[in-house]
Amino acid sequence: MKKNKSYFASGCFWGTEYHFAKAPGVVSTAAGFMGGHVWSPSYRHVRTGETGHLECVEVEYDAERTTYESLVRLFFETHDFTQRDGQGPDIGPQYLSCLFWVDGEERETAWRYIRLLEDRGYRVATRLQPSSLFWKAEDDHQQYYAHRGAEPYCHVYRKIFLNDERH
């Protein structure tokens, strides 16, 4: 098994993690924070919008069973990547859409999909930033919906890419 880690911010990390945890080839997920200026942020502090962090999910996956490209497609299909002020009812800078790339290949794949969506007429609000230190959120935020037997209120899957579409 060849494990890789990638980082996705698409609003409330509970819903983001819910969809990635169910994806084929995903080994594990963790809800947390990335991109801010405060050392060791807590959920309580990040939710104020003052730390510069985005709610983010670390996705560890088996690169022999899935690809970063497949995960990017899932990312775009499970949130409103055109919303500029948050995600659904969650408004604030901590809920913005962002792909945190770990290398040049991830950066290029992310840009390719952003351009594809823009070519289709979408006004993509998703940011693209280099990954930085990932801070894992407190235990009660991990696998939130799985532990509660519920589904996300602001992350709904909607197919926007064809199964055989590669760009």
JSON list of N, CA, C and O in Angstrom, two decimals, residues 62-108:
[
{"chain": "A", "resi": 62, "resn": "ASP", "atom": "N", "xyz": [-4.85, 5.36, -0.15]},
{"chain": "A", "resi": 62, "resn": "ASP", "atom": "CA", "xyz": [-4.01, 4.36, -0.78]},
{"chain": "A", "resi": 62, "resn": "ASP", "atom": "C", "xyz": [-3.89, 4.73, -2.25]},
{"chain": "A", "resi": 62, "resn": "ASP", "atom": "O", "xyz": [-4.85, 4.61, -3.01]},
{"chain": "A", "resi": 63, "resn": "ALA", "atom": "N", "xyz": [-2.72, 5.18, -2.65]},
{"chain": "A", "resi": 63, "resn": "ALA", "atom": "CA", "xyz": [-2.50, 5.65, -4.03]},
{"chain": "A", "resi": 63, "resn": "ALA", "atom": "C", "xyz": [-2.57, 4.51, -5.05]},
{"chain": "A", "resi": 63, "resn": "ALA", "atom": "O", "xyz": [-2.61, 4.78, -6.25]},
{"chain": "A", "resi": 64, "resn": "GLU", "atom": "N", "xyz": [-2.63, 3.29, -4.59]},
{"chain": "A", "resi": 64, "resn": "GLU", "atom": "CA", "xyz": [-2.81, 2.15, -5.50]},
{"chain": "A", "resi": 64, "resn": "GLU", "atom": "C", "xyz": [-4.29, 1.87, -5.74]},
{"chain": "A", "resi": 64, "resn": "GLU", "atom": "O", "xyz": [-4.65, 1.13, -6.65]},
{"chain": "A", "resi": 65, "resn": "ARG", "atom": "N", "xyz": [-5.17, 2.49, -4.94]},
{"chain": "A", "resi": 65, "resn": "ARG", "atom": "CA", "xyz": [-6.62, 2.28, -5.08]},
{"chain": "A", "resi": 65, "resn": "ARG", "atom": "C", "xyz": [-7.39, 3.50, -5.52]},
{"chain": "A", "resi": 65, "resn": "ARG", "atom": "O", "xyz": [-8.52, 3.39, -5.99]},
{"chain": "A", "resi": 66, "resn": "THR", "atom": "N", "xyz": [-6.82, 4.68, -5.35]},
{"chain": "A", "resi": 66, "resn": "THR", "atom": "CA", "xyz": [-7.47, 5.90, -5.79]},
{"chain": "A", "resi": 66, "resn": "THR", "atom": "C", "xyz": [-6.40, 6.93, -6.13]},
{"chain": "A", "resi": 66, "resn": "THR", "atom": "O", "xyz": [-5.22, 6.70, -5.91]},
{"chain": "A", "resi": 67, "resn": "THR", "atom": "N", "xyz": [-6.83, 8.06, -6.66]},
{"chain": "A", "resi": 67, "resn": "THR", "atom": "CA", "xyz": [-5.89, 9.10, -7.07]},
{"chain": "A", "resi": 67, "resn": "THR", "atom": "C", "xyz": [-6.28, 10.43, -6.44]},
{"chain": "A", "resi": 67, "resn": "THR", "atom": "O", "xyz": [-7.42, 10.64, -6.02]},
{"chain": "A", "resi": 68, "resn": "TYR", "atom": "N", "xyz": [-5.30, 11.32, -6.41]},
{"chain": "A", "resi": 68, "resn": "TYR", "atom": "CA", "xyz": [-5.60, 12.68, -5.95]},
{"chain": "A", "resi": 68, "resn": "TYR", "atom": "C", "xyz": [-6.66, 13.31, -6.85]},
{"chain": "A", "resi": 68, "resn": "TYR", "atom": "O", "xyz": [-7.56, 13.99, -6.37]},
{"chain": "A", "resi": 69, "resn": "GLU", "atom": "N", "xyz": [-6.58, 13.04, -8.14]},
{"chain": "A", "resi": 69, "resn": "GLU", "atom": "CA", "xyz": [-7.57, 13.58, -9.08]},
{"chain": "A", "resi": 69, "resn": "GLU", "atom": "C", "xyz": [-8.99, 13.14, -8.70]},
{"chain": "A", "resi": 69, "resn": "GLU", "atom": "O", "xyz": [-9.91, 13.96, -8.72]},
{"chain": "A", "resi": 70, "resn": "SER", "atom": "N", "xyz": [-9.18, 11.89, -8.34]},
{"chain": "A", "resi": 70, "resn": "SER", "atom": "CA", "xyz": [-10.50, 11.41, -7.91]},
{"chain": "A", "resi": 70, "resn": "SER", "atom": "C", "xyz": [-10.97, 12.13, -6.66]},
{"chain": "A", "resi": 70, "resn": "SER", "atom": "O", "xyz": [-12.15, 12.46, -6.52]},
{"chain": "A", "resi": 71, "resn": "LEU", "atom": "N", "xyz": [-10.04, 12.41, -5.76]},
{"chain": "A", "resi": 71, "resn": "LEU", "atom": "CA", "xyz": [-10.40, 13.13, -4.54]},
{"chain": "A", "resi": 71, "resn": "LEU", "atom": "C", "xyz": [-10.76, 14.58, -4.83]},
{"chain": "A", "resi": 71, "resn": "LEU", "atom": "O", "xyz": [-11.69, 15.13, -4.22]},
{"chain": "A", "resi": 72, "resn": "VAL", "atom": "N", "xyz": [-10.07, 15.20, -5.77]},
{"chain": "A", "resi": 72, "resn": "VAL", "atom": "CA", "xyz": [-10.40, 16.57, -6.17]},
{"chain": "A", "resi": 72, "resn": "VAL", "atom": "C", "xyz": [-11.80, 16.62, -6.78]},
{"chain": "A", "resi": 72, "resn": "VAL", "atom": "O", "xyz": [-12.59, 17.53, -6.49]},
{"chain": "A", "resi": 73, "resn": "ARG", "atom": "N", "xyz": [-12.12, 15.65, -7.59]},
{"chain": "A", "resi": 73, "resn": "ARG", "atom": "CA", "xyz": [-13.46, 15.58, -8.18]},
{"chain": "A", "resi": 73, "resn": "ARG", "atom": "C", "xyz": [-14.51, 15.47, -7.08]},
{"chain": "A", "resi": 73, "resn": "ARG", "atom": "O", "xyz": [-15.54, 16.16, -7.12]},
{"chain": "A", "resi": 74, "resn": "LEU", "atom": "N", "xyz": [-14.27, 14.60, -6.10]},
{"chain": "A", "resi": 74, "resn": "LEU", "atom": "CA", "xyz": [-15.20, 14.45, -4.98]},
{"chain": "A", "resi": 74, "resn": "LEU", "atom": "C", "xyz": [-15.31, 15.76, -4.21]},
{"chain": "A", "resi": 74, "resn": "LEU", "atom": "O", "xyz": [-16.41, 16.17, -3.82]},
{"chain": "A", "resi": 75, "resn": "PHE", "atom": "N", "xyz": [-14.20, 16.42, -3.99]},
{"chain": "A", "resi": 75, "resn": "PHE", "atom": "CA", "xyz": [-14.19, 17.71, -3.30]},
{"chain": "A", "resi": 75, "resn": "PHE", "atom": "C", "xyz": [-15.15, 18.68, -3.98]},
{"chain": "A", "resi": 75, "resn": "PHE", "atom": "O", "xyz": [-16.01, 19.29, -3.33]},
{"chain": "A", "resi": 76, "resn": "PHE", "atom": "N", "xyz": [-15.04, 18.83, -5.29]},
{"chain": "A", "resi": 76, "resn": "PHE", "atom": "CA", "xyz": [-15.90, 19.78, -6.01]},
{"chain": "A", "resi": 76, "resn": "PHE", "atom": "C", "xyz": [-17.36, 19.31, -6.06]},
{"chain": "A", "resi": 76, "resn": "PHE", "atom": "O", "xyz": [-18.27, 20.14, -6.12]},
{"chain": "A", "resi": 77, "resn": "GLU", "atom": "N", "xyz": [-17.59, 18.02, -6.01]},
{"chain": "A", "resi": 77, "resn": "GLU", "atom": "CA", "xyz": [-18.95, 17.50, -6.10]},
{"chain": "A", "resi": 77, "resn": "GLU", "atom": "C", "xyz": [-19.69, 17.46, -4.77]},
{"chain": "A", "resi": 77, "resn": "GLU", "atom": "O", "xyz": [-20.87, 17.13, -4.73]},
{"chain": "A", "resi": 78, "resn": "THR", "atom": "N", "xyz": [-19.02, 17.84, -3.68]},
{"chain": "A", "resi": 78, "resn": "THR", "atom": "CA", "xyz": [-19.67, 17.76, -2.37]},
{"chain": "A", "resi": 78, "resn": "THR", "atom": "C", "xyz": [-19.78, 19.10, -1.64]},
{"chain": "A", "resi": 78, "resn": "THR", "atom": "O", "xyz": [-20.05, 19.12, -0.44]},
{"chain": "A", "resi": 79, "resn": "HIS", "atom": "N", "xyz": [-19.56, 20.19, -2.36]},
{"chain": "A", "resi": 79, "resn": "HIS", "atom": "CA", "xyz": [-19.80, 21.50, -1.74]},
{"chain": "A", "resi": 79, "resn": "HIS", "atom": "C", "xyz": [-20.00, 22.55, -2.83]},
{"chain": "A", "resi": 79, "resn": "HIS", "atom": "O", "xyz": [-19.78, 22.29, -4.01]},
{"chain": "A", "resi": 80, "resn": "ASP", "atom": "N", "xyz": [-20.45, 23.72, -2.43]},
{"chain": "A", "resi": 80, "resn": "ASP", "atom": "CA", "xyz": [-20.68, 24.82, -3.37]},
{"chain": "A", "resi": 80, "resn": "ASP", "atom": "C", "xyz": [-19.39, 25.62, -3.52]},
{"chain": "A", "resi": 80, "resn": "ASP", "atom": "O", "xyz": [-19.14, 26.56, -2.76]},
{"chain": "A", "resi": 81, "resn": "PHE", "atom": "N", "xyz": [-18.59, 25.24, -4.49]},
{"chain": "A", "resi": 81, "resn": "PHE", "atom": "CA", "xyz": [-17.29, 25.87, -4.72]},
{"chain": "A", "resi": 81, "resn": "PHE", "atom": "C", "xyz": [-17.41, 27.28, -5.29]},
{"chain": "A", "resi": 81, "resn": "PHE", "atom": "O", "xyz": [-16.41, 27.94, -5.51]},
{"chain": "A", "resi": 82, "resn": "THR", "atom": "N", "xyz": [-18.63, 27.76, -5.52]},
{"chain": "A", "resi": 82, "resn": "THR", "atom": "CA", "xyz": [-18.83, 29.13, -6.00]},
{"chain": "A", "resi": 82, "resn": "THR", "atom": "C", "xyz": [-19.14, 30.11, -4.87]},
{"chain": "A", "resi": 82, "resn": "THR", "atom": "O", "xyz": [-19.11, 31.32, -5.07]},
{"chain": "A", "resi": 83, "resn": "GLN", "atom": "N", "xyz": [-19.44, 29.59, -3.68]},
{"chain": "A", "resi": 83, "resn": "GLN", "atom": "CA", "xyz": [-19.78, 30.48, -2.56]},
{"chain": "A", "resi": 83, "resn": "GLN", "atom": "C", "xyz": [-18.52, 31.13, -2.02]},
{"chain": "A", "resi": 83, "resn": "GLN", "atom": "O", "xyz": [-17.54, 30.46, -1.70]},
{"chain": "A", "resi": 84, "resn": "ARG", "atom": "N", "xyz": [-18.55, 32.45, -1.89]},
{"chain": "A", "resi": 84, "resn": "ARG", "atom": "CA", "xyz": [-17.35, 33.21, -1.53]},
{"chain": "A", "resi": 84, "resn": "ARG", "atom": "C", "xyz": [-17.23, 33.58, -0.06]},
{"chain": "A", "resi": 84, "resn": "ARG", "atom": "O", "xyz": [-16.18, 34.01, 0.38]},
{"chain": "A", "resi": 85, "resn": "ASP", "atom": "N", "xyz": [-18.29, 33.44, 0.72]},
{"chain": "A", "resi": 85, "resn": "ASP", "atom": "CA", "xyz": [-18.26, 33.93, 2.10]},
{"chain": "A", "resi": 85, "resn": "ASP", "atom": "C", "xyz": [-18.37, 32.81, 3.15]},
{"chain": "A", "resi": 85, "resn": "ASP", "atom": "O", "xyz": [-18.55, 33.08, 4.32]},
{"chain": "A", "resi": 86, "resn": "GLY", "atom": "N", "xyz": [-18.26, 31.58, 2.73]},
{"chain": "A", "resi": 86, "resn": "GLY", "atom": "CA", "xyz": [-18.39, 30.45, 3.64]},
{"chain": "A", "resi": 86, "resn": "GLY", "atom": "C", "xyz": [-18.95, 29.28, 2.88]},
{"chain": "A", "resi": 86, "resn": "GLY", "atom": "O", "xyz": [-18.70, 29.12, 1.68]},
{"chain": "A", "resi": 87, "resn": "GLN", "atom": "N", "xyz": [-19.76, 28.48, 3.54]},
{"chain": "A", "resi": 87, "resn": "GLN", "atom": "CA", "xyz": [-20.34, 27.31, 2.91]},
{"chain": "A", "resi": 87, "resn": "GLN", "atom": "C", "xyz": [-21.73, 27.09, 3.48]},
{"chain": "A", "resi": 87, "resn": "GLN", "atom": "O", "xyz": [-21.88, 26.84, 4.68]},
{"chain": "A", "resi": 88, "resn": "GLY", "atom": "N", "xyz": [-22.73, 27.19, 2.61]},
{"chain": "A", "resi": 88, "resn": "GLY", "atom": "CA", "xyz": [-24.11, 27.03, 3.06]},
{"chain": "A", "resi": 88, "resn": "GLY", "atom": "C", "xyz": [-24.42, 28.05, 4.13]},
{"chain": "A", "resi": 88, "resn": "GLY", "atom": "O", "xyz": [-24.09, 29.23, 4.00]},
{"chain": "A", "resi": 89, "resn": "PRO", "atom": "N", "xyz": [-24.99, 27.59, 5.24]},
{"chain": "A", "resi": 89, "resn": "PRO", "atom": "CA", "xyz": [-25.34, 28.52, 6.32]},
{"chain": "A", "resi": 89, "resn": "PRO", "atom": "C", "xyz": [-24.15, 28.90, 7.19]},
{"chain": "A", "resi": 89, "resn": "PRO", "atom": "O", "xyz": [-24.27, 29.77, 8.05]},
{"chain": "A", "resi": 90, "resn": "ASP", "atom": "N", "xyz": [-23.00, 28.26, 6.98]},
{"chain": "A", "resi": 90, "resn": "ASP", "atom": "CA", "xyz": [-21.81, 28.56, 7.77]},
{"chain": "A", "resi": 90, "resn": "ASP", "atom": "C", "xyz": [-21.02, 29.68, 7.10]},
{"chain": "A", "resi": 90, "resn": "ASP", "atom": "O", "xyz": [-20.34, 29.46, 6.09]},
{"chain": "A", "resi": 91, "resn": "ILE", "atom": "N", "xyz": [-21.13, 30.87, 7.65]},
{"chain": "A", "resi": 91, "resn": "ILE", "atom": "CA", "xyz": [-20.52, 32.05, 7.05]},
{"chain": "A", "resi": 91, "resn": "ILE", "atom": "C", "xyz": [-19.31, 32.47, 7.88]},
{"chain": "A", "resi": 91, "resn": "ILE", "atom": "O", "xyz": [-19.35, 32.50, 9.10]},
{"chain": "A", "resi": 92, "resn": "GLY", "atom": "N", "xyz": [-18.22, 32.78, 7.18]},
{"chain": "A", "resi": 92, "resn": "GLY", "atom": "CA", "xyz": [-17.02, 33.25, 7.84]},
{"chain": "A", "resi": 92, "resn": "GLY", "atom": "C", "xyz": [-15.78, 32.73, 7.16]},
{"chain": "A", "resi": 92, "resn": "GLY", "atom": "O", "xyz": [-15.84, 31.76, 6.38]},
{"chain": "A", "resi": 93, "resn": "PRO", "atom": "N", "xyz": [-14.64, 33.36, 7.42]},
{"chain": "A", "resi": 93, "resn": "PRO", "atom": "CA", "xyz": [-13.40, 33.00, 6.73]},
{"chain": "A", "resi": 93, "resn": "PRO", "atom": "C", "xyz": [-12.92, 31.59, 7.04]},
{"chain": "A", "resi": 93, "resn": "PRO", "atom": "O", "xyz": [-12.17, 31.00, 6.26]},
{"chain": "A", "resi": 94, "resn": "GLN", "atom": "N", "xyz": [-13.33, 31.01, 8.16]},
{"chain": "A", "resi": 94, "resn": "GLN", "atom": "CA", "xyz": [-12.91, 29.66, 8.52]},
{"chain": "A", "resi": 94, "resn": "GLN", "atom": "C", "xyz": [-13.62, 28.58, 7.70]},
{"chain": "A", "resi": 94, "resn": "GLN", "atom": "O", "xyz": [-13.23, 27.42, 7.73]},
{"chain": "A", "resi": 95, "resn": "TYR", "atom": "N", "xyz": [-14.65, 28.97, 6.92]},
{"chain": "A", "resi": 95, "resn": "TYR", "atom": "CA", "xyz": [-15.44, 28.02, 6.14]},
{"chain": "A", "resi": 95, "resn": "TYR", "atom": "C", "xyz": [-15.22, 28.14, 4.64]},
{"chain": "A", "resi": 95, "resn": "TYR", "atom": "O", "xyz": [-16.01, 27.63, 3.85]},
{"chain": "A", "resi": 96, "resn": "LEU", "atom": "N", "xyz": [-14.17, 28.82, 4.22]},
{"chain": "A", "resi": 96, "resn": "LEU", "atom": "CA", "xyz": [-13.93, 29.00, 2.79]},
{"chain": "A", "resi": 96, "resn": "LEU", "atom": "C", "xyz": [-13.48, 27.71, 2.12]},
{"chain": "A", "resi": 96, "resn": "LEU", "atom": "O", "xyz": [-12.98, 26.79, 2.76]},
{"chain": "A", "resi": 97, "resn": "SER", "atom": "N", "xyz": [-13.65, 27.67, 0.82]},
{"chain": "A", "resi": 97, "resn": "SER", "atom": "CA", "xyz": [-13.25, 26.53, 0.00]},
{"chain": "A", "resi": 97, "resn": "SER", "atom": "C", "xyz": [-11.79, 26.70, -0.41]},
{"chain": "A", "resi": 97, "resn": "SER", "atom": "O", "xyz": [-11.39, 27.73, -0.95]},
{"chain": "A", "resi": 98, "resn": "CYS", "atom": "N", "xyz": [-10.98, 25.65, -0.15]},
{"chain": "A", "resi": 98, "resn": "CYS", "atom": "CA", "xyz": [-9.55, 25.73, -0.47]},
{"chain": "A", "resi": 98, "resn": "CYS", "atom": "C", "xyz": [-8.98, 24.34, -0.69]},
{"chain": "A", "resi": 98, "resn": "CYS", "atom": "O", "xyz": [-9.28, 23.40, 0.06]},
{"chain": "A", "resi": 99, "resn": "LEU", "atom": "N", "xyz": [-8.16, 24.22, -1.71]},
{"chain": "A", "resi": 99, "resn": "LEU", "atom": "CA", "xyz": [-7.34, 23.03, -1.93]},
{"chain": "A", "resi": 99, "resn": "LEU", "atom": "C", "xyz": [-5.93, 23.37, -1.47]},
{"chain": "A", "resi": 99, "resn": "LEU", "atom": "O", "xyz": [-5.30, 24.27, -2.02]},
{"chain": "A", "resi": 100, "resn": "PHE", "atom": "N", "xyz": [-5.46, 22.68, -0.45]},
{"chain": "A", "resi": 100, "resn": "PHE", "atom": "CA", "xyz": [-4.10, 22.87, 0.05]},
{"chain": "A", "resi": 100, "resn": "PHE", "atom": "C", "xyz": [-3.22, 21.82, -0.63]},
{"chain": "A", "resi": 100, "resn": "PHE", "atom": "O", "xyz": [-3.33, 20.63, -0.32]},
{"chain": "A", "resi": 101, "resn": "TRP", "atom": "N", "xyz": [-2.36, 22.23, -1.53]},
{"chain": "A", "resi": 101, "resn": "TRP", "atom": "CA", "xyz": [-1.53, 21.28, -2.27]},
{"chain": "A", "resi": 101, "resn": "TRP", "atom": "C", "xyz": [-0.24, 20.96, -1.52]},
{"chain": "A", "resi": 101, "resn": "TRP", "atom": "O", "xyz": [0.29, 21.80, -0.81]},
{"chain": "A", "resi": 102, "resn": "VAL", "atom": "N", "xyz": [0.23, 19.71, -1.68]},
{"chain": "A", "resi": 102, "resn": "VAL", "atom": "CA", "xyz": [1.46, 19.30, -1.01]},
{"chain": "A", "resi": 102, "resn": "VAL", "atom": "C", "xyz": [2.65, 19.22, -1.96]},
{"chain": "A", "resi": 102, "resn": "VAL", "atom": "O", "xyz": [3.79, 19.15, -1.50]},
{"chain": "A", "resi": 103, "resn": "ASP", "atom": "N", "xyz": [2.39, 19.23, -3.27]},
{"chain": "A", "resi": 103, "resn": "ASP", "atom": "CA", "xyz": [3.48, 19.21, -4.24]},
{"chain": "A", "resi": 103, "resn": "ASP", "atom": "C", "xyz": [2.98, 19.79, -5.57]},
{"chain": "A", "resi": 103, "resn": "ASP", "atom": "O", "xyz": [1.80, 20.11, -5.72]},
{"chain": "A", "resi": 104, "resn": "GLY", "atom": "N", "xyz": [3.90, 19.92, -6.51]},
{"chain": "A", "resi": 104, "resn": "GLY", "atom": "CA", "xyz": [3.57, 20.52, -7.80]},
{"chain": "A", "resi": 104, "resn": "GLY", "atom": "C", "xyz": [2.53, 19.74, -8.57]},
{"chain": "A", "resi": 104, "resn": "GLY", "atom": "O", "xyz": [1.71, 20.32, -9.29]},
{"chain": "A", "resi": 105, "resn": "GLU", "atom": "N", "xyz": [2.55, 18.44, -8.45]},
{"chain": "A", "resi": 105, "resn": "GLU", "atom": "CA", "xyz": [1.56, 17.61, -9.16]},
{"chain": "A", "resi": 105, "resn": "GLU", "atom": "C", "xyz": [0.15, 17.88, -8.64]},
{"chain": "A", "resi": 105, "resn": "GLU", "atom": "O", "xyz": [-0.79, 18.01, -9.42]},
{"chain": "A", "resi": 106, "resn": "GLU", "atom": "N", "xyz": [0.00, 17.97, -7.32]},
{"chain": "A", "resi": 106, "resn": "GLU", "atom": "CA", "xyz": [-1.31, 18.30, -6.75]},
{"chain": "A", "resi": 106, "resn": "GLU", "atom": "C", "xyz": [-1.74, 19.71, -7.18]},
{"chain": "A", "resi": 106, "resn": "GLU", "atom": "O", "xyz": [-2.90, 19.92, -7.54]},
{"chain": "A", "resi": 107, "resn": "ARG", "atom": "N", "xyz": [-0.81, 20.65, -7.15]},
{"chain": "A", "resi": 107, "resn": "ARG", "atom": "CA", "xyz": [-1.14, 22.03, -7.55]},
{"chain": "A", "resi": 107, "resn": "ARG", "atom": "C", "xyz": [-1.65, 22.05, -9.00]},
{"chain": "A", "resi": 107, "resn": "ARG", "atom": "O", "xyz": [-2.67, 22.67, -9.30]},
{"chain": "A", "resi": 108, "resn": "GLU", "atom": "N", "xyz": [-0.96, 21.35, -9.90]},
{"chain": "A", "resi": 108, "resn": "GLU", "atom": "CA", "xyz": [-1.36, 21.33, -11.31]},
{"chain": "A", "resi": 108, "resn": "GLU", "atom": "C", "xyz": [-2.72, 20.66, -11.50]},
{"chain": "A", "resi": 108, "resn": "GLU", "atom": "O", "xyz": [-3.56, 21.12, -12.26]}
]
